PDB file of C-alpha atoms in Angstrom:
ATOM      1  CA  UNK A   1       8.718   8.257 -15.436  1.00 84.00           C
ATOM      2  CA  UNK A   2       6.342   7.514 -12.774  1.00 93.00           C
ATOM      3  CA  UNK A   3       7.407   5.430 -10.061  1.00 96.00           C
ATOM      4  CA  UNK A   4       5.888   3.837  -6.765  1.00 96.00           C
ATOM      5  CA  UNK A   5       8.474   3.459  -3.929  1.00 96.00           C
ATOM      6  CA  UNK A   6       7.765   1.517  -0.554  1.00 97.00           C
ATOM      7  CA  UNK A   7       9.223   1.914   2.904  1.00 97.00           C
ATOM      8  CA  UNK A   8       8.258   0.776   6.146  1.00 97.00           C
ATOM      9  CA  UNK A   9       8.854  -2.357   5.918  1.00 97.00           C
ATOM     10  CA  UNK A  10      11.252  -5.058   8.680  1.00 97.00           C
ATOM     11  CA  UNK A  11      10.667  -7.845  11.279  1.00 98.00           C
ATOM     12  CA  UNK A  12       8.611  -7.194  14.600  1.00 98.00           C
ATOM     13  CA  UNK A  13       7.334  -9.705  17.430  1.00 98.00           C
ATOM     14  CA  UNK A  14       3.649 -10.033  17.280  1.00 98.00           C
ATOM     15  CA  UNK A  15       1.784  -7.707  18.921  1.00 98.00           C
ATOM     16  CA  UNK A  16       4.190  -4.971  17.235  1.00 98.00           C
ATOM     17  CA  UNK A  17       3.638  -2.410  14.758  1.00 98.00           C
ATOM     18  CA  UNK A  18       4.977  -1.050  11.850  1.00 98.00           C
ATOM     19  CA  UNK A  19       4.013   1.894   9.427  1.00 98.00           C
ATOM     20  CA  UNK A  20       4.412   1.334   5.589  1.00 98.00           C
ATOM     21  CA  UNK A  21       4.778   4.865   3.626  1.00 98.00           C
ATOM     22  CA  UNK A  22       4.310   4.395  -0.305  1.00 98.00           C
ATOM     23  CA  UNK A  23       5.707   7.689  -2.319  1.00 97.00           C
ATOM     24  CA  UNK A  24       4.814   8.299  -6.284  1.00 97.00           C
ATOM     25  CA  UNK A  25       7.154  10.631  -8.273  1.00 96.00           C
ATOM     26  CA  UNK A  26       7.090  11.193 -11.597  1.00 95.00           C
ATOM     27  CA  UNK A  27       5.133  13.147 -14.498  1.00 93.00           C
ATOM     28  CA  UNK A  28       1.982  12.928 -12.288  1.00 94.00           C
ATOM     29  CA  UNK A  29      -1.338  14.899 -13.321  1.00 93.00           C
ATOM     30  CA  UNK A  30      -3.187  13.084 -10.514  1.00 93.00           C
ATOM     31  CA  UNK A  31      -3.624   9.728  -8.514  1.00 94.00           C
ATOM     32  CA  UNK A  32      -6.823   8.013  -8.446  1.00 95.00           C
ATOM     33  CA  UNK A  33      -7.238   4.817  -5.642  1.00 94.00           C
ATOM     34  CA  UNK A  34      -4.255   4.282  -3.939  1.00 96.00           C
ATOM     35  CA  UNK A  35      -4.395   0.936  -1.892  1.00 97.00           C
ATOM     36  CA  UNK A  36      -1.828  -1.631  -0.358  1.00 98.00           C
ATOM     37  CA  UNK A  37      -1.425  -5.416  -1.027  1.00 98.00           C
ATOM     38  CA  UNK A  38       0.126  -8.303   0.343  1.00 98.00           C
ATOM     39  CA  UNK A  39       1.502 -11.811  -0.515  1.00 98.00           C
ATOM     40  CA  UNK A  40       2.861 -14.633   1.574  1.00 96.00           C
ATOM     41  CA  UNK A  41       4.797 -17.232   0.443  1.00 89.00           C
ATOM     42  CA  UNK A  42       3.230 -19.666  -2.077  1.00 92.00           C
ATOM     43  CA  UNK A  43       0.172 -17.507  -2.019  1.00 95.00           C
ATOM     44  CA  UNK A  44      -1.977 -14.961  -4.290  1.00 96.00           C
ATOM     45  CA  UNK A  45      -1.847 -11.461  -3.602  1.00 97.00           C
ATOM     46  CA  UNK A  46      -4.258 -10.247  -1.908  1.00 97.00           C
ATOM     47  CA  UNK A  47      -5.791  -6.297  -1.256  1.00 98.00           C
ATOM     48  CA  UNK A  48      -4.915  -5.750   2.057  1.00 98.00           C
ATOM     49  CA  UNK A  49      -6.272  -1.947   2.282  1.00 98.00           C
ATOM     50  CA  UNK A  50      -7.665   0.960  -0.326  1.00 98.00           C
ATOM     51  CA  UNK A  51      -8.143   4.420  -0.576  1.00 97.00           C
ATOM     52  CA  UNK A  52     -10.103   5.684  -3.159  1.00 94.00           C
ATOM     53  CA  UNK A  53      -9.766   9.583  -3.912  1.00 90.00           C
ATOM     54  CA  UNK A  54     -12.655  11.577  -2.214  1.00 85.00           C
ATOM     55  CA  UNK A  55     -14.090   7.741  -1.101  1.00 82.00           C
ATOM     56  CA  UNK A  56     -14.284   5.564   1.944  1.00 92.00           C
ATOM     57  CA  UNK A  57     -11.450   3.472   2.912  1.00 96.00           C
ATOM     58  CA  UNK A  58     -11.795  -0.407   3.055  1.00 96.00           C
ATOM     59  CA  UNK A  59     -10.122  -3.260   4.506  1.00 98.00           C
ATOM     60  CA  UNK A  60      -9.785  -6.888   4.502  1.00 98.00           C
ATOM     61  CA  UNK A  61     -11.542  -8.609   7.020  1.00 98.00           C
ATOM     62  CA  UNK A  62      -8.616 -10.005   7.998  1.00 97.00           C
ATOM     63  CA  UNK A  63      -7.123  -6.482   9.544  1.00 98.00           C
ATOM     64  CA  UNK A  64     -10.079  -4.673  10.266  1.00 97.00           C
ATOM     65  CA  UNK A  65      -9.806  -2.722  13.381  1.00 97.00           C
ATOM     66  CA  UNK A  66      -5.684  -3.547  13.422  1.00 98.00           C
ATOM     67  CA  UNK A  67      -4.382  -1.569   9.974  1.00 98.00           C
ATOM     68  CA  UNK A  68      -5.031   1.879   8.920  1.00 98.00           C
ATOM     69  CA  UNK A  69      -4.833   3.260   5.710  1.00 98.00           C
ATOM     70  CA  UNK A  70      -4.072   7.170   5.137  1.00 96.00           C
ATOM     71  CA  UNK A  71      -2.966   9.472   2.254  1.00 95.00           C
ATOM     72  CA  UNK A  72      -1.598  12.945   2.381  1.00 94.00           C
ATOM     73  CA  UNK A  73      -1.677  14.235  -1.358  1.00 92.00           C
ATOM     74  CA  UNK A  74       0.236  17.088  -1.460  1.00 93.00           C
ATOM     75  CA  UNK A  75       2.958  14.693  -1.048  1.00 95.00           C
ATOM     76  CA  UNK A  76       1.926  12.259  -2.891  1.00 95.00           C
ATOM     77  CA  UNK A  77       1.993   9.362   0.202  1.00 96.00           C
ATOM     78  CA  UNK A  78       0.321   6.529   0.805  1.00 96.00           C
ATOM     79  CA  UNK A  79       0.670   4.898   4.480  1.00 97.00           C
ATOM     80  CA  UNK A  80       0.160   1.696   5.901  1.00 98.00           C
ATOM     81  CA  UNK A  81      -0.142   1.726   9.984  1.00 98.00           C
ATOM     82  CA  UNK A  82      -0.363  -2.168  11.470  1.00 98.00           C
ATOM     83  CA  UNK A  83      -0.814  -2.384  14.548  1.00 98.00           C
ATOM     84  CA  UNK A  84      -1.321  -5.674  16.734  1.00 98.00           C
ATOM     85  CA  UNK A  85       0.899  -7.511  13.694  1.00 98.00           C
ATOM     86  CA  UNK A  86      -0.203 -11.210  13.821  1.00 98.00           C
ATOM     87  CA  UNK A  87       2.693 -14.063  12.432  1.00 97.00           C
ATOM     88  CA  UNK A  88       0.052 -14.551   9.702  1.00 96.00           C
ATOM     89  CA  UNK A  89       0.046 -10.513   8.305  1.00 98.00           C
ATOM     90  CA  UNK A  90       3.986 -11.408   7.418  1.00 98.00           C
ATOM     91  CA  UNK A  91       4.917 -11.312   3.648  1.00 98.00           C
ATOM     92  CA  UNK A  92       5.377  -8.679   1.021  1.00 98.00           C
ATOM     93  CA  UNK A  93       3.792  -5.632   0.601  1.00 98.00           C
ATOM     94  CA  UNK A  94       2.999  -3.696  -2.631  1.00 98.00           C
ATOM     95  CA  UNK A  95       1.781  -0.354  -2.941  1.00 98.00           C
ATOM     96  CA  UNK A  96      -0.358  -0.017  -5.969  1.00 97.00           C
ATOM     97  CA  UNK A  97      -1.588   2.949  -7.298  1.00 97.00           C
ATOM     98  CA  UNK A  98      -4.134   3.834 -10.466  1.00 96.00           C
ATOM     99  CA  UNK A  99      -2.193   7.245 -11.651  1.00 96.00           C
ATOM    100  CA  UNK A 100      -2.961   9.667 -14.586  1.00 95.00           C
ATOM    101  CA  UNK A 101       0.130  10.587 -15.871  1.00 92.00           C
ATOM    102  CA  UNK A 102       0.862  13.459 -17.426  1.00 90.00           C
ATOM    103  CA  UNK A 103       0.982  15.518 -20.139  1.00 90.00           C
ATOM    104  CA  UNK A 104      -1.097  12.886 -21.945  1.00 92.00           C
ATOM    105  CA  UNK A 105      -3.145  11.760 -19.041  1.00 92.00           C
ATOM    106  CA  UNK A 106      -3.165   7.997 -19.683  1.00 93.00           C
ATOM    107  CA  UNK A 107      -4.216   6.495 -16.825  1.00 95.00           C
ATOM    108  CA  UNK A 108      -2.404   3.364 -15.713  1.00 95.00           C
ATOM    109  CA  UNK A 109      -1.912   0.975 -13.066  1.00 96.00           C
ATOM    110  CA  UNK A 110       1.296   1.199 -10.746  1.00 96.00           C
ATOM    111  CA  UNK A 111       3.247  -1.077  -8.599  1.00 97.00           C
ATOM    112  CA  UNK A 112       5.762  -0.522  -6.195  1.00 97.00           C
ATOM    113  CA  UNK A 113       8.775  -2.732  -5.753  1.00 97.00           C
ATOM    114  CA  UNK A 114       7.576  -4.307  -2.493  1.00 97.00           C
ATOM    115  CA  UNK A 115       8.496  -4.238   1.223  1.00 97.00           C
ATOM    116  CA  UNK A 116       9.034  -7.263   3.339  1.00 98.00           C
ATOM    117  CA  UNK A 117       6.934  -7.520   6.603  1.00 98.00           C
ATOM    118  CA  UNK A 118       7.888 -10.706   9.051  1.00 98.00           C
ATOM    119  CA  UNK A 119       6.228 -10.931  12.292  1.00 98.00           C
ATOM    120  CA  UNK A 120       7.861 -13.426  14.499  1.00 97.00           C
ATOM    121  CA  UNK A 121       5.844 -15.340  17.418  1.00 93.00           C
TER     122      UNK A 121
END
């Protein structure tokens, strides 16, 4: 069974950071994009950061210059570095990840369970 797993996650002051780490385990024959979404209270969810295999990363606009977004896979890890955490970055955080499982290499669409993220003023 593959499965997405967050950490990371708590409540900072703004101007803090945090890092977010996102692990996949599983029957895995590879991982495709791996990115990072948010969602605030009474709000969509929203792609916060992705990283496509081989590609360029990309941001929203919103945290540009402020978040990083990394992945290290030989283990399988996605991170999530925020730095200079505004009140407004606060809500939950979702690792997603497009994974070809294995033996039969169907390719699906994974979620992770979330992490909360408040930043306090």
């Amino acid at each position: 069974q593959v499965q997405l797993v967050e950490s990371g996650g708590g409540l900072v002051q703004a101007g803090g950071s945090l890092r977010l780490s996102c692990v996949a385990s599983g029957s895995i024959f590879s991982i495709n994009d791996m990115a990072w979404y948010r969602q605030a209270p009474g709000k969509q969810r929203e792609l916060v950061a992705a990283i496509p295999r081989g590609g360029s990363a990309n941001y929203a606009d919103s945290v540009k210059g402020r978040f990083t977004i990394s992945r290290d896979n030989a283990k399988n890890t996605v991170y999530l570095q925020m730095n200079s955490l505004k009140p407004e970055d606060t809500g939950v955080y979702y690792c997603k990840s497009q994974i070809v499982a294995a033996p039969m290499k169907f390719v699906s669409d994974y979620w992770g369970q979330g992490t909360q993220v408040t930043v306090s003023s």
